[in-house]
mmCIF file of C-alpha atoms and ligand atoms in Angstrom:
data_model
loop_
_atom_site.group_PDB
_atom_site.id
_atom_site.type_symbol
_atom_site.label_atom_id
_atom_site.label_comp_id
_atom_site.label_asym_id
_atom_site.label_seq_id
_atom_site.Cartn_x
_atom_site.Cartn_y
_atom_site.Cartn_z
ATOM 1 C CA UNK A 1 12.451 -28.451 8.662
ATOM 2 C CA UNK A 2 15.731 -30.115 8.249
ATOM 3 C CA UNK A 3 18.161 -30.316 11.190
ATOM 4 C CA UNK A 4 20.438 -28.131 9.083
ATOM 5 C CA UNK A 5 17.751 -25.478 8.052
ATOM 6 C CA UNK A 6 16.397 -25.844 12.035
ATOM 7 C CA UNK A 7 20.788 -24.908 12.968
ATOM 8 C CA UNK A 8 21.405 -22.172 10.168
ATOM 9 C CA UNK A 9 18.161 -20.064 10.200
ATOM 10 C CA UNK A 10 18.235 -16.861 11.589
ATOM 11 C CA UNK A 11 17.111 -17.097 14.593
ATOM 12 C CA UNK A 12 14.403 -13.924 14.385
ATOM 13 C CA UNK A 13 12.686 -15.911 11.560
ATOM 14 C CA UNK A 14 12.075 -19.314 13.730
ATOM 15 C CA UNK A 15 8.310 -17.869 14.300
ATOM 16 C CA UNK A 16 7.994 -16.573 11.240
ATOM 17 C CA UNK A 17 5.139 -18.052 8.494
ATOM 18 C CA UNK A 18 5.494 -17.327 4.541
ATOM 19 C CA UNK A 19 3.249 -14.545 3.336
ATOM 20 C CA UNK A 20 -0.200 -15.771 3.042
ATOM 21 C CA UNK A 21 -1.522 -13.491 0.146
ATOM 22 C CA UNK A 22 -5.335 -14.370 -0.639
ATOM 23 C CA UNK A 23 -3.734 -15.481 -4.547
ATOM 24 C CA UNK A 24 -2.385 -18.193 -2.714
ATOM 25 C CA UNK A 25 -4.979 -19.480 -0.103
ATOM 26 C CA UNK A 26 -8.234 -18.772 -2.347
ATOM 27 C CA UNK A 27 -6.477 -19.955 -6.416
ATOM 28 C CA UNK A 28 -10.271 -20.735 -7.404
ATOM 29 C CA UNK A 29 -11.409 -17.674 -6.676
ATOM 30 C CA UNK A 30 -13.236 -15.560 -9.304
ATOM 31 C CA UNK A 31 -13.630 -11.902 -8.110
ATOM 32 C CA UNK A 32 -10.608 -10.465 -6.211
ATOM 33 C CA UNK A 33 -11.581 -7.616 -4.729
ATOM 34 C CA UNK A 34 -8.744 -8.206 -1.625
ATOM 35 C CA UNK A 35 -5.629 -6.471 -2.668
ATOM 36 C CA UNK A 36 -7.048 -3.028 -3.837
ATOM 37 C CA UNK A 37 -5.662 -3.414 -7.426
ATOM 38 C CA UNK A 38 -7.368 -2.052 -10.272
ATOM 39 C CA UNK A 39 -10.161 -3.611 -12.276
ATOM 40 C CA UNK A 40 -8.710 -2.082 -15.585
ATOM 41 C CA UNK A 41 -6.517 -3.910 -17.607
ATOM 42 C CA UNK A 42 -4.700 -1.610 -19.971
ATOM 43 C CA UNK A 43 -2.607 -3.352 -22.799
ATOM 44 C CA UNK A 44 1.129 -2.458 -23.492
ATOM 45 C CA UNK A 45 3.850 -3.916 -25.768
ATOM 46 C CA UNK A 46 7.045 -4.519 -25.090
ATOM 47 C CA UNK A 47 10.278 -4.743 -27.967
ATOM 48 C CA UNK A 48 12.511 -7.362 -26.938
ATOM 49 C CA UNK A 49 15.241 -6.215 -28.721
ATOM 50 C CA UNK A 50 17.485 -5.504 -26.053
ATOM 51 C CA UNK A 51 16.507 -8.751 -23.447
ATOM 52 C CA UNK A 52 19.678 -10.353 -24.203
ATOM 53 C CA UNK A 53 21.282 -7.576 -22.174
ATOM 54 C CA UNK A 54 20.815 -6.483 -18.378
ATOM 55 C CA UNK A 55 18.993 -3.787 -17.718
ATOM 56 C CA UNK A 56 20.166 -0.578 -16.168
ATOM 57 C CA UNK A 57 19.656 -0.116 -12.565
ATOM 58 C CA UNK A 58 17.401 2.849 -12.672
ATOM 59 C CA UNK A 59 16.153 2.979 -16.193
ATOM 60 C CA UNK A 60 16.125 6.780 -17.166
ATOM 61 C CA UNK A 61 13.213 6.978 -18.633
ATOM 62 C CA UNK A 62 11.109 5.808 -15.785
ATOM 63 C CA UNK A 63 13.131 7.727 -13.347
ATOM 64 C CA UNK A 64 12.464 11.033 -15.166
ATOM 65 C CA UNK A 65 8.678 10.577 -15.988
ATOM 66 C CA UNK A 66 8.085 9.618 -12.702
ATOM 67 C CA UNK A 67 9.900 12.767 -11.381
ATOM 68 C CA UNK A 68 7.785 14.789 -14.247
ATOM 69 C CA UNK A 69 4.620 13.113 -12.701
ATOM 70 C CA UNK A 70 5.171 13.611 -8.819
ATOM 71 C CA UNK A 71 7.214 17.002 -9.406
ATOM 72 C CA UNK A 72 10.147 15.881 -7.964
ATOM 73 C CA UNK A 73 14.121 16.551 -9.414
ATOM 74 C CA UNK A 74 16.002 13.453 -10.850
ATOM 75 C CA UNK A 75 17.624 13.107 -7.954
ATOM 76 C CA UNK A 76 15.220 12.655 -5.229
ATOM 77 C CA UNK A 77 13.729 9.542 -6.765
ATOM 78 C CA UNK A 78 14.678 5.875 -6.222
ATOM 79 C CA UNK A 79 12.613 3.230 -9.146
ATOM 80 C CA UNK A 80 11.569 0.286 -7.267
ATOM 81 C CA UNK A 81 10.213 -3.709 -6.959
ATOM 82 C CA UNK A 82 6.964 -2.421 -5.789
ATOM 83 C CA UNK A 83 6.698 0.367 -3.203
ATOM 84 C CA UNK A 84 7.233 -2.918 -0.988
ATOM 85 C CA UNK A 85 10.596 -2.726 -1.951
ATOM 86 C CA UNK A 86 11.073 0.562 -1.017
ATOM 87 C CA UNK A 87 9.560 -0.214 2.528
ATOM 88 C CA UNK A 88 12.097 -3.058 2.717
ATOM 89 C CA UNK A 89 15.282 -1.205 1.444
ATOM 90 C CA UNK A 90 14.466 1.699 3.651
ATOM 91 C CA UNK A 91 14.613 -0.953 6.893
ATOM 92 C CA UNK A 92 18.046 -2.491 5.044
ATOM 93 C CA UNK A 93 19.465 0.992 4.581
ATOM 94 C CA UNK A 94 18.581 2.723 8.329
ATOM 95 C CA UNK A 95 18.470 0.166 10.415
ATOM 96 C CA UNK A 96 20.640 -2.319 12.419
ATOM 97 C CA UNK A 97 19.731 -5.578 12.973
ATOM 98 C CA UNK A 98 18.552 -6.793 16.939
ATOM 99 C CA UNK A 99 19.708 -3.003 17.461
ATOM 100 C CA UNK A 100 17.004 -0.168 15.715
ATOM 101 C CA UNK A 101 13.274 0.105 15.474
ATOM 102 C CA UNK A 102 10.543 1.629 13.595
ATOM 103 C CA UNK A 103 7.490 3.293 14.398
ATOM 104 C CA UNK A 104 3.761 2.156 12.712
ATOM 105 C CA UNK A 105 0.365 3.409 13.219
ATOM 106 C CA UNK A 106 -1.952 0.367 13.629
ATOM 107 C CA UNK A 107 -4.724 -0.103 11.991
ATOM 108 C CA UNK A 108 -2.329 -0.119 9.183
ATOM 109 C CA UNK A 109 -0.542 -1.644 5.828
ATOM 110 C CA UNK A 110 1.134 -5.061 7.327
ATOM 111 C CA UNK A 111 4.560 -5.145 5.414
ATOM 112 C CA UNK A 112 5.988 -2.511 7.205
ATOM 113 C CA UNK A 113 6.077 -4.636 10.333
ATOM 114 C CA UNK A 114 6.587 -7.792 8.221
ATOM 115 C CA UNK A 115 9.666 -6.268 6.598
ATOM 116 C CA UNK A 116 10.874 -4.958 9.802
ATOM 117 C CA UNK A 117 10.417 -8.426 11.537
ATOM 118 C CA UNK A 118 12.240 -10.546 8.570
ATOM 119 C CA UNK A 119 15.448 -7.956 9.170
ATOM 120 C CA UNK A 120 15.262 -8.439 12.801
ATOM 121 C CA UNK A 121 13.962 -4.873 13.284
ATOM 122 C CA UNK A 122 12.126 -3.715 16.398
ATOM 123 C CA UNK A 123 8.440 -2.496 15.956
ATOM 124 C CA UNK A 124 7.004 -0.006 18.119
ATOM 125 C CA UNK A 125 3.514 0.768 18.041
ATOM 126 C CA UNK A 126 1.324 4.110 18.321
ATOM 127 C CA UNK A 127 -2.237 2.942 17.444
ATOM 128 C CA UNK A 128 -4.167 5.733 15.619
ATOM 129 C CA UNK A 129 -6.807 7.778 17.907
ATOM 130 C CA UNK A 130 -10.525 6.366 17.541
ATOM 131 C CA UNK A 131 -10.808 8.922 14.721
ATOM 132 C CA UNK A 132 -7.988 7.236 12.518
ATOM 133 C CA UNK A 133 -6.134 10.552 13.467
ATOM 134 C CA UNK A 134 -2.755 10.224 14.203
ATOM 135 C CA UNK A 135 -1.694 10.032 18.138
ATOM 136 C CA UNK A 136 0.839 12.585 17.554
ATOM 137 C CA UNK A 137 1.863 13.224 21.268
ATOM 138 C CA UNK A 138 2.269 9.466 21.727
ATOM 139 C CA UNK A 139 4.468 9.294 18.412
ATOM 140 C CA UNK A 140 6.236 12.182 19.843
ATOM 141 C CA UNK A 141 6.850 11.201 23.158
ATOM 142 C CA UNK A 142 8.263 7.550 21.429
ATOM 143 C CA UNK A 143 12.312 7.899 21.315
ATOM 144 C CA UNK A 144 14.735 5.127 20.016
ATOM 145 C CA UNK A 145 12.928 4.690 16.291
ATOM 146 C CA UNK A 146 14.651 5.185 13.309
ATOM 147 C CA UNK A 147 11.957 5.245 10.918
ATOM 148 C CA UNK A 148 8.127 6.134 11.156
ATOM 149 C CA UNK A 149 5.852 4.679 8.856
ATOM 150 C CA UNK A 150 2.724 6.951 8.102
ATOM 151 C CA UNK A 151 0.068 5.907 5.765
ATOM 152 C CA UNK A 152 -1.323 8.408 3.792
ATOM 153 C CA UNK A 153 -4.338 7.540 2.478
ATOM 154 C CA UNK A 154 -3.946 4.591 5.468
ATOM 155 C CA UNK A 155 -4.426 1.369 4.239
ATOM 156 C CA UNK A 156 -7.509 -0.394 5.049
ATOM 157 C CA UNK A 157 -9.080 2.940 6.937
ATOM 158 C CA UNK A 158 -8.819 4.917 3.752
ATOM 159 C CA UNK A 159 -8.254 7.861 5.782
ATOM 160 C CA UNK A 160 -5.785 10.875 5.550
ATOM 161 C CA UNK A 161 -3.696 12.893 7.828
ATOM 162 C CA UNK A 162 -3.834 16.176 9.344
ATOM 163 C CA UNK A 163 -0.822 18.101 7.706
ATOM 164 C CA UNK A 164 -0.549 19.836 11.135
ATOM 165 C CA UNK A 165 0.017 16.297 12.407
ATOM 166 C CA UNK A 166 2.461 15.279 10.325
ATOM 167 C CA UNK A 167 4.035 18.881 10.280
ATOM 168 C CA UNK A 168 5.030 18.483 13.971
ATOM 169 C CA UNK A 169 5.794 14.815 13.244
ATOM 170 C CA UNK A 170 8.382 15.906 11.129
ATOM 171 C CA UNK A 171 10.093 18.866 12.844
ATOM 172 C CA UNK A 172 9.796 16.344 16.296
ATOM 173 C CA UNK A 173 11.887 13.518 14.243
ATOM 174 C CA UNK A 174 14.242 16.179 11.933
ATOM 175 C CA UNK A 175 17.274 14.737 13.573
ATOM 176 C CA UNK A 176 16.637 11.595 14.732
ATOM 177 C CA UNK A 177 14.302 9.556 12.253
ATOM 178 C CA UNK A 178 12.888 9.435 8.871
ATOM 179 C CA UNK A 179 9.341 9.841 8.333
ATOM 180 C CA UNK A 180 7.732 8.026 5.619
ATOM 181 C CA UNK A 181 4.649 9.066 4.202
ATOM 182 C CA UNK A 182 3.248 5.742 2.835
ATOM 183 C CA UNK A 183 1.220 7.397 -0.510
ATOM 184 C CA UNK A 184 0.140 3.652 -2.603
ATOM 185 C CA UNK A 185 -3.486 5.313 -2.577
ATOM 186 C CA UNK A 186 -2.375 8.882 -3.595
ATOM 187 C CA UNK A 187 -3.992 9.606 -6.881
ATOM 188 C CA UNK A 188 -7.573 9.151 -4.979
ATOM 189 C CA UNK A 189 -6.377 11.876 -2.941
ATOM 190 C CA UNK A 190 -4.283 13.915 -5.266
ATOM 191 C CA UNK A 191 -4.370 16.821 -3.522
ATOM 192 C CA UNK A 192 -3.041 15.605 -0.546
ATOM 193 C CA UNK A 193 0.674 14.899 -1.587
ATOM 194 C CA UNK A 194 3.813 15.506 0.398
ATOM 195 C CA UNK A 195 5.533 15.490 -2.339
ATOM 196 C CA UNK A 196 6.377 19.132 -2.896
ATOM 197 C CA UNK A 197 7.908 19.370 0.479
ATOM 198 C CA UNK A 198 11.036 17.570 0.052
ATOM 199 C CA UNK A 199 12.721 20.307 -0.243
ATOM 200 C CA UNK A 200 11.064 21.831 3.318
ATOM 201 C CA UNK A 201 11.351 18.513 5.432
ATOM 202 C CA UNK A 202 15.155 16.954 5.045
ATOM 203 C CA UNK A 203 13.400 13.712 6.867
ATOM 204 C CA UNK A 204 10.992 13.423 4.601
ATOM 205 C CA UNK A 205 10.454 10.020 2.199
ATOM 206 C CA UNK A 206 7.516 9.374 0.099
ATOM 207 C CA UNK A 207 6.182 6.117 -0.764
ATOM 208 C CA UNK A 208 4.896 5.433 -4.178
ATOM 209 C CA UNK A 209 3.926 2.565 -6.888
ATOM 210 C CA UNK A 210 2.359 1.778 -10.234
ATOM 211 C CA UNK A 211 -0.244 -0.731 -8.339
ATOM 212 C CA UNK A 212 -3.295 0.555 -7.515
ATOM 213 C CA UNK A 213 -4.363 3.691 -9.311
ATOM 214 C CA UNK A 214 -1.885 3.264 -12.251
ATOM 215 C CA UNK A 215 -3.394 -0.180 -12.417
ATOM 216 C CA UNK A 216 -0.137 -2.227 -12.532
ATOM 217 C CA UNK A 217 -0.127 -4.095 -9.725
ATOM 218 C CA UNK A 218 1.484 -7.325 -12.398
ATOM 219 C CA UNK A 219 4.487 -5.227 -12.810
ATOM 220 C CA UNK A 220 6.000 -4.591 -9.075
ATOM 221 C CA UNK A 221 7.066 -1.183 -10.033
ATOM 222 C CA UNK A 222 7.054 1.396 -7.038
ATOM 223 C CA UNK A 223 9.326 4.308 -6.448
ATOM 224 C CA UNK A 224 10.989 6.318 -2.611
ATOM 225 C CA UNK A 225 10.846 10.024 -3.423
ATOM 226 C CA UNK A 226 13.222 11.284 -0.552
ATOM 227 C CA UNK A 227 16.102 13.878 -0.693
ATOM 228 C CA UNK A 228 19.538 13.340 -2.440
ATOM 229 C CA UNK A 229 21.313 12.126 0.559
ATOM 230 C CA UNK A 230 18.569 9.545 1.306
ATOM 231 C CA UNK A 231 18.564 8.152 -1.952
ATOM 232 C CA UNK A 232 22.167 7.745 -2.329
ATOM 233 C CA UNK A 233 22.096 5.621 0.662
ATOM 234 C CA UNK A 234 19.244 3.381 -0.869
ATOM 235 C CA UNK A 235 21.332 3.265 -3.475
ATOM 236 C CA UNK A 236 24.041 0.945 -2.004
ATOM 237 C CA UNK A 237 21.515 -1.344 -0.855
ATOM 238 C CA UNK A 238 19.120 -2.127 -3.973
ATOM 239 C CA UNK A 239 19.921 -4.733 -5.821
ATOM 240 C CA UNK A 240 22.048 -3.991 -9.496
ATOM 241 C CA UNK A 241 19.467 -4.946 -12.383
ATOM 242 C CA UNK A 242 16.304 -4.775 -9.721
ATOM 243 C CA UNK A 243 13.863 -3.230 -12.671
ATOM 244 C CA UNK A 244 13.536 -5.643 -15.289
ATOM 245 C CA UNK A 245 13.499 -4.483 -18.816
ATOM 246 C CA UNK A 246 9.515 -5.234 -19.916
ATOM 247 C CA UNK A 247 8.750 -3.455 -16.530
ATOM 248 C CA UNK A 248 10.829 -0.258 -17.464
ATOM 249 C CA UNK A 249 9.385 -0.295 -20.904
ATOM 250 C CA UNK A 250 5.961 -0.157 -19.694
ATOM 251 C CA UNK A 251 6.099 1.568 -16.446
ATOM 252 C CA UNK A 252 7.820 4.496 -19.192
ATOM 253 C CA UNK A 253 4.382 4.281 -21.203
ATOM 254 C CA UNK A 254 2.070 4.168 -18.832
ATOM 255 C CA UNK A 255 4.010 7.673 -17.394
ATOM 256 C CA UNK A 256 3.398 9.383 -20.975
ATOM 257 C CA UNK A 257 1.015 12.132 -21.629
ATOM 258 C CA UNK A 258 -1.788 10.142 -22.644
ATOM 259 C CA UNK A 259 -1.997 7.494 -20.647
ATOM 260 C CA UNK A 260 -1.775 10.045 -17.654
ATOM 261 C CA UNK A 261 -5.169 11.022 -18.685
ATOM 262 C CA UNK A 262 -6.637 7.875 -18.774
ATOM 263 C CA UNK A 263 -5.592 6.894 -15.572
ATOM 264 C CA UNK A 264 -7.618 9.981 -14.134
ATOM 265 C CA UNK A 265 -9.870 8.982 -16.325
ATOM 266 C CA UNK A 266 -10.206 5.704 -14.611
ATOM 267 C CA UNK A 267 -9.643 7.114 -11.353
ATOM 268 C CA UNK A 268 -13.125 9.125 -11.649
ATOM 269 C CA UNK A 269 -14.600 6.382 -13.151
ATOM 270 C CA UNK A 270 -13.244 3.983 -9.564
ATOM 271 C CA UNK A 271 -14.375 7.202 -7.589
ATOM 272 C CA UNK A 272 -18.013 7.071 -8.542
ATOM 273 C CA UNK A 273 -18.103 3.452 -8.195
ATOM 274 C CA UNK A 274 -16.931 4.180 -4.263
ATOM 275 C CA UNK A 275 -19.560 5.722 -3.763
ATOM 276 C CA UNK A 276 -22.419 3.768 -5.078
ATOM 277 C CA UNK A 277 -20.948 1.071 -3.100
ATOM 278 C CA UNK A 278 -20.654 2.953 0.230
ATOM 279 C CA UNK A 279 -24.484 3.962 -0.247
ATOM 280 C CA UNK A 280 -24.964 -0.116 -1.200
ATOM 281 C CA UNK A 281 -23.524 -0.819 1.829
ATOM 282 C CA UNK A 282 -25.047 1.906 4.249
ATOM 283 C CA UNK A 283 -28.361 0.843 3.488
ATOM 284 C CA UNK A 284 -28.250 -2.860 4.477
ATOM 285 C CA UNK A 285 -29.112 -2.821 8.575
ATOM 286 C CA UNK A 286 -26.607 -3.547 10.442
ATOM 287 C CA UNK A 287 -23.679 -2.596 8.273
ATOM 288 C CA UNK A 288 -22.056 0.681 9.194
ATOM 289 C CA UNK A 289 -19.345 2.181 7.085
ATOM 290 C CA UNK A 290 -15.946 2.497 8.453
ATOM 291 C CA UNK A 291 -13.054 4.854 8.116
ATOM 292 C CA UNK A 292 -13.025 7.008 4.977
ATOM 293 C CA UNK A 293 -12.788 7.245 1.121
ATOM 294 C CA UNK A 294 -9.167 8.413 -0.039
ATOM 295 C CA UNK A 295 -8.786 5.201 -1.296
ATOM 296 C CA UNK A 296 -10.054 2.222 -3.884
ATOM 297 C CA UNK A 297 -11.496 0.183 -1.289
ATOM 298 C CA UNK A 298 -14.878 0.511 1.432
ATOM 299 C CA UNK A 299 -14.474 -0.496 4.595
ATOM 300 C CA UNK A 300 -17.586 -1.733 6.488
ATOM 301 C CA UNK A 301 -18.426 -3.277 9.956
ATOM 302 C CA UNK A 302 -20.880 -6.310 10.065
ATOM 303 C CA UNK A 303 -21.406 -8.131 13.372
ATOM 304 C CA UNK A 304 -21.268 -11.527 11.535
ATOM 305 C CA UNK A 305 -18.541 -10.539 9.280
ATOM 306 C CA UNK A 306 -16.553 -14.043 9.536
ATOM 307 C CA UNK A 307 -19.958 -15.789 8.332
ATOM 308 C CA UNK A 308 -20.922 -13.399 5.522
ATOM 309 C CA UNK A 309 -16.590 -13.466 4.347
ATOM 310 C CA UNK A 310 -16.793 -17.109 4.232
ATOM 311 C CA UNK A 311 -20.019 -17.144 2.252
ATOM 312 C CA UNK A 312 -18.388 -14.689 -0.266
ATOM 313 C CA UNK A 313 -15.667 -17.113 -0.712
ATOM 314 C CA UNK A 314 -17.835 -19.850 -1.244
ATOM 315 C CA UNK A 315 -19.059 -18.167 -3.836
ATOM 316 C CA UNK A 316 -15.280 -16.453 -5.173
ATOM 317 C CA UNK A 317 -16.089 -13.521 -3.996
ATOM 318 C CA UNK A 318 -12.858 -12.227 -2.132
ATOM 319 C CA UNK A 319 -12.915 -9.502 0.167
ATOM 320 C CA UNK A 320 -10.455 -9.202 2.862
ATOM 321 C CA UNK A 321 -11.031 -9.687 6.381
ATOM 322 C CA UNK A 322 -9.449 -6.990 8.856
ATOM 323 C CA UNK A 323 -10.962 -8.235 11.897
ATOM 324 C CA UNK A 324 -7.951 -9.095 12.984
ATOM 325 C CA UNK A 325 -6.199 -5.301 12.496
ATOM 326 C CA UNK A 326 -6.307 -3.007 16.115
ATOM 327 C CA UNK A 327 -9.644 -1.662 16.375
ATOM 328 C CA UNK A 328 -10.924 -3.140 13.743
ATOM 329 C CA UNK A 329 -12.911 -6.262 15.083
ATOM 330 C CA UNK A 330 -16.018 -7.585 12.779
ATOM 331 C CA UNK A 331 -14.585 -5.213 9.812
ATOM 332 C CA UNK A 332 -14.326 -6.377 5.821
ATOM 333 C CA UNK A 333 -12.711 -4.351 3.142
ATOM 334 C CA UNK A 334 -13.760 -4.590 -0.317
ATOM 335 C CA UNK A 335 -11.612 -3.105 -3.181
ATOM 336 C CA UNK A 336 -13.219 -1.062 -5.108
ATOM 337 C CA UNK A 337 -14.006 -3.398 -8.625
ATOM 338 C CA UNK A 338 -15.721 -3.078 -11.783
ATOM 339 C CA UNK A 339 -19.112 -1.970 -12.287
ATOM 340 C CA UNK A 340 -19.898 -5.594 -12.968
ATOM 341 C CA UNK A 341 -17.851 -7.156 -9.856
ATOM 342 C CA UNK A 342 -19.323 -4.036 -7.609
ATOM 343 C CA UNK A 343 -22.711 -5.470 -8.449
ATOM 344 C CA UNK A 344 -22.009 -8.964 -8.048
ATOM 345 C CA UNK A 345 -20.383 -8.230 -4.908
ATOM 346 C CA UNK A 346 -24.117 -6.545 -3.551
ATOM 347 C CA UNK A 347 -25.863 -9.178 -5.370
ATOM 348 C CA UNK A 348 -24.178 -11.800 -3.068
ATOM 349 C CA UNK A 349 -24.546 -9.677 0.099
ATOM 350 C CA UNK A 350 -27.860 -8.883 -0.078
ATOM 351 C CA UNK A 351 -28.561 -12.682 -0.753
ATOM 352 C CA UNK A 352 -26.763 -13.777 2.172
ATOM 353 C CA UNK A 353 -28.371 -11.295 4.304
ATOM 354 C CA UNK A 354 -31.682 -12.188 2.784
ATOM 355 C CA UNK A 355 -30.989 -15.570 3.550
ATOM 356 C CA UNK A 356 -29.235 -15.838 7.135
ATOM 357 C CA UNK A 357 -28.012 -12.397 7.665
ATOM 358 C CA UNK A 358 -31.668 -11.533 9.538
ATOM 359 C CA UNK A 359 -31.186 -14.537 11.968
ATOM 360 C CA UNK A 360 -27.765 -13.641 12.899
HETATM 361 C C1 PLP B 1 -0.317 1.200 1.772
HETATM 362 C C2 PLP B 1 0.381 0.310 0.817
HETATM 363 N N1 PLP B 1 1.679 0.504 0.582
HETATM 364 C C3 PLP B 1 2.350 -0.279 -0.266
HETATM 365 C C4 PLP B 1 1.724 -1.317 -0.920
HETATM 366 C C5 PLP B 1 2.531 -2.204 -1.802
HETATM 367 O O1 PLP B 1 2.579 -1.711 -3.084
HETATM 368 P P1 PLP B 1 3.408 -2.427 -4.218
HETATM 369 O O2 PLP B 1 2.458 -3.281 -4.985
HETATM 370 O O3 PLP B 1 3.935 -1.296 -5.022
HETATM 371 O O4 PLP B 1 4.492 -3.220 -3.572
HETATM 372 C C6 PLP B 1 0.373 -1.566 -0.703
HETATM 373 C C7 PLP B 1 -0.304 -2.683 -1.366
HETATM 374 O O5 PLP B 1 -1.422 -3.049 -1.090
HETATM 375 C C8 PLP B 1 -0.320 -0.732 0.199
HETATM 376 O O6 PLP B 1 -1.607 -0.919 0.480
#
């Protein structure tokens, strides 16, 4: 770094590294089956008639299929660069800098604590029980935190919470803290939503996006569901144009009717192809399944999982290593892929374990 970059940056980023996202360290792979997105690629068209002008900040259609969709009013619904964004602007909007912290739930989705750390946030941790149950007497008895991040299906455990849990969660924190119920993985779990209790729990925030089930992840388009009063105050925070046109055009079609059915569609078709993987993977000795399935990805524990990851990359296979989560030593989790890439994934498995994976 330059003298002058080394004397102006903020001085909570000095240990800070850029965001290593597989798409960057691995460009050659071939398979990605790291970043739980969606195998199907659904075509849209866009009209560029209107490109020449900026868009609106919270295009209207978007904002009111979305609330149609989730069953939310109007009003309790914030569009969004990703539900990443949301994560972010909630830490902008609640938070003081080298002042407030948030709660997380390790093993869990990074960017909560990367967002926190970039804005010079504290983090305070509460790992989840052995179960992948939520510690709530430890999250209760943890004061000073402005926000709690839940994740809901948790991302990589693929595991859900007890609604008891988060029931006293949420009365504990009703004056003090916002609870954010993290749902990216929510349409493998449909029935599991918060959101119809907005109107019970005024701490209440829901995390959603267009990424993973919707099969979007190219468009960054993610949505807070919260109550009026919270969104208003995201509101002076998010940037003015932050949902560009083409997005808002398709994120609008891929909320109509029809296209709601195929993505169930495509979720049953992903939901099957769990499965068949998770009995893939249960039979090979000495892999044991991890966590749980409310979500487009397996997670599975293999004693040599840093040898058998790098042979997948040799090979462009990417998986994603989460050896390195709490709790989660020796553990890879695989999204969820086409029938095709599900197969190829095995194929390569049961070839490395055929070839070293008996002397290991
Ligand atoms: C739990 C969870 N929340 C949020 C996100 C980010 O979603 P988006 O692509 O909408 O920013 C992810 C992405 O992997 C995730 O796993």
């Amino acid at each position: 770094m330059s003298a002058l970059v080394d004397g102006l940056i903020n001085d909570n980023l000095i240990p800070l590294k850029p965001y290593e996202s597989a798409r960057r360290l691995y460009a050659g792979g071939q398979d990605w089956l790291n970043a739980n997105e969606s195998p199907f690629a659904n075509p849209y068209d866009v009209d560029a008639s209107n490109f020449n002008r900026y868009p609106s900040c919270q295009p209207e259609a978007v904002v009111s299929n979305y609330a149609k969709y989730a069953g939310v009013a109007d009003k309790q619904l914030i569009v969004t660069r990703g539900a990443d964004e949301g994560i972010e602007l909630l830490i902008r909007t609640f938070c003081t800098p080298g002042k407030d912290n948030i709660l997380i739930c390790p093993p869990t989705y990074g960017m909560y604590a990367i967002s926190a750390e970039t804005c010079d946030i504290g983090i305070k941790k509460v790992p989840l029980n052995a179960d992948f149950s939520l510690d709530v007497d430890a999250i209760c008895s943890t004061d000073d935190v402005n926000l709690v991040f839940i994740c809901a299906p948790n991302n990589p455990t693929g595991t859900s919470v007890n609604e008891a849990d988060l029931t006293r969660v949420l009365n504990h924190f009703t004056n003090s803290a916002l609870v954010v119920v993290d749902e990216a993985y929510i349409e493998f779990d449909a029935s599991s939503t918060w959101a119809g209790k907005l109107d019970e729990f005024s701490n209440l925030v829901i995390l959603r996006t267009l990424s993973k089930a919707f099969a979007l992840a190219g468009l960054r388009c993610g949505f807070a569901l919260a109550n009026e009063d919270v969104i208003g105050a995201m509101m002076k925070v998010i940037a003015p144009y932050p949902i560009p046109e083409p997005v808002a055009q398709i994120a609008a079609n891929a909320l109509s009717k029809e296209n709601i059915v195929r993505l169930h569609a495509q979720v049953d078709i992903l939901n099957t192809e769990k499965q068949r993987l998770r009995d893939a993977l249960a039979a090979i000795e000495g892999f044991t399944l991890v966590g749980d399935t409310k979500a487009n990805f397996v997670l599975f524990h293999y004693e040599a999982s840093s040898a058998l990851m790098a042979y997948l990359v040799s090979q462009g296979m990417l998986i994603r290593d989460q050896s390195k989560q709490m709790n989660l030593n020796h553990c890879l989790r695989a999204t969820v892929g086409s029938p095709e890439q599900n197969d190829r994934l095995m194929a390569l498995i049961n070839t490395f374990m055929s070839e070293t994976g008996a002397s290991m």
